[in-house]
């Protein structure tokens, strides 16, 4: 993410993600932190079962708002602060 970009919200489409290791987790968590520092949010959409399970086991799922798919994420009119939400 470039510093000059001031997006208020980023939705990451994870529907094609079949595996995520600690490097991927750290990248998402760092991106989330950068967004929070500028008043924005990073949300996840379309987590497949193996990745969703790993996010749940590690506790990472609780810090992101997770949507069933990108259409639902983008249709959310007023994203609220907080962790896990829509499924």
Tab-separated table of C-alpha atoms in Angstrom:
chain	number	residue	atom	x	y	z
A	1	UNK	CA	0.000	0.000	0.000
A	2	UNK	CA	1.402	3.324	-1.017
A	3	UNK	CA	1.505	6.026	1.630
A	4	UNK	CA	-0.300	8.509	-0.647
A	5	UNK	CA	-3.274	6.181	-1.006
A	6	UNK	CA	-5.901	7.007	1.582
A	7	UNK	CA	-8.443	4.260	1.114
A	8	UNK	CA	-10.877	4.052	3.988
A	9	UNK	CA	-11.515	0.372	3.372
A	10	UNK	CA	-9.901	-2.503	1.515
A	11	UNK	CA	-11.687	-5.792	0.903
A	12	UNK	CA	-9.336	-8.718	0.223
A	13	UNK	CA	-10.927	-11.399	-1.957
A	14	UNK	CA	-9.620	-14.677	-0.503
A	15	UNK	CA	-11.816	-16.947	-2.618
A	16	UNK	CA	-8.828	-18.212	-4.613
A	17	UNK	CA	-6.694	-18.780	-1.541
A	18	UNK	CA	-6.357	-22.477	-0.732
A	19	UNK	CA	-3.496	-22.102	1.752
A	20	UNK	CA	-2.090	-19.355	3.968
A	21	UNK	CA	1.043	-19.763	6.081
A	22	UNK	CA	2.530	-17.474	8.731
A	23	UNK	CA	4.023	-15.208	6.054
A	24	UNK	CA	0.586	-14.619	4.542
A	25	UNK	CA	-0.971	-14.087	7.964
A	26	UNK	CA	1.697	-11.541	8.857
A	27	UNK	CA	1.189	-9.683	5.577
A	28	UNK	CA	-2.559	-9.398	6.210
A	29	UNK	CA	-2.044	-8.358	9.823
A	30	UNK	CA	0.540	-5.702	8.846
A	31	UNK	CA	-1.785	-4.357	6.153
A	32	UNK	CA	-4.638	-4.255	8.681
A	33	UNK	CA	-2.459	-2.336	11.136
A	34	UNK	CA	-1.454	0.207	8.482
A	35	UNK	CA	-5.085	0.718	7.564
A	36	UNK	CA	-6.075	1.224	11.211
A	37	UNK	CA	-3.269	3.760	11.665
A	38	UNK	CA	-4.860	5.922	8.965
A	39	UNK	CA	-8.431	5.380	10.134
A	40	UNK	CA	-9.259	2.692	7.584
A	41	UNK	CA	-10.169	-0.991	7.636
A	42	UNK	CA	-9.077	-4.158	5.907
A	43	UNK	CA	-11.814	-6.778	5.537
A	44	UNK	CA	-11.681	-10.327	4.189
A	45	UNK	CA	-14.133	-12.034	1.862
A	46	UNK	CA	-14.590	-15.563	0.562
A	47	UNK	CA	-12.438	-17.538	2.980
A	48	UNK	CA	-12.323	-21.169	1.866
A	49	UNK	CA	-12.705	-23.839	4.585
A	50	UNK	CA	-9.001	-24.762	5.074
A	51	UNK	CA	-7.951	-21.113	5.327
A	52	UNK	CA	-10.982	-20.161	7.427
A	53	UNK	CA	-10.213	-22.993	9.842
A	54	UNK	CA	-6.575	-21.916	10.169
A	55	UNK	CA	-7.608	-18.283	10.730
A	56	UNK	CA	-10.043	-19.452	13.409
A	57	UNK	CA	-7.522	-21.717	15.185
A	58	UNK	CA	-4.863	-18.989	15.292
A	59	UNK	CA	-7.340	-16.343	16.463
A	60	UNK	CA	-6.660	-14.151	13.428
A	61	UNK	CA	-10.255	-14.424	12.228
A	62	UNK	CA	-11.441	-12.506	15.283
A	63	UNK	CA	-9.548	-9.341	14.310
A	64	UNK	CA	-10.993	-9.077	10.786
A	65	UNK	CA	-14.522	-8.532	9.579
A	66	UNK	CA	-15.107	-11.578	7.364
A	67	UNK	CA	-17.757	-11.767	4.660
A	68	UNK	CA	-19.052	-14.794	2.776
A	69	UNK	CA	-18.049	-13.225	-0.548
A	70	UNK	CA	-16.944	-9.919	-2.044
A	71	UNK	CA	-20.466	-9.048	-3.190
A	72	UNK	CA	-21.691	-9.129	0.411
A	73	UNK	CA	-18.660	-7.198	1.606
A	74	UNK	CA	-19.169	-4.466	-0.962
A	75	UNK	CA	-22.916	-4.356	-0.277
A	76	UNK	CA	-22.346	-3.604	3.425
A	77	UNK	CA	-23.445	0.055	3.462
A	78	UNK	CA	-21.756	1.154	6.660
A	79	UNK	CA	-18.929	-1.111	7.787
A	80	UNK	CA	-18.690	-1.117	11.545
A	81	UNK	CA	-15.549	-1.222	13.639
A	82	UNK	CA	-14.577	-4.483	15.235
A	83	UNK	CA	-13.574	-8.004	14.430
A	84	UNK	CA	-15.475	-10.903	12.973
A	85	UNK	CA	-18.899	-10.158	11.796
A	86	UNK	CA	-20.748	-11.241	8.720
A	87	UNK	CA	-20.522	-14.736	7.314
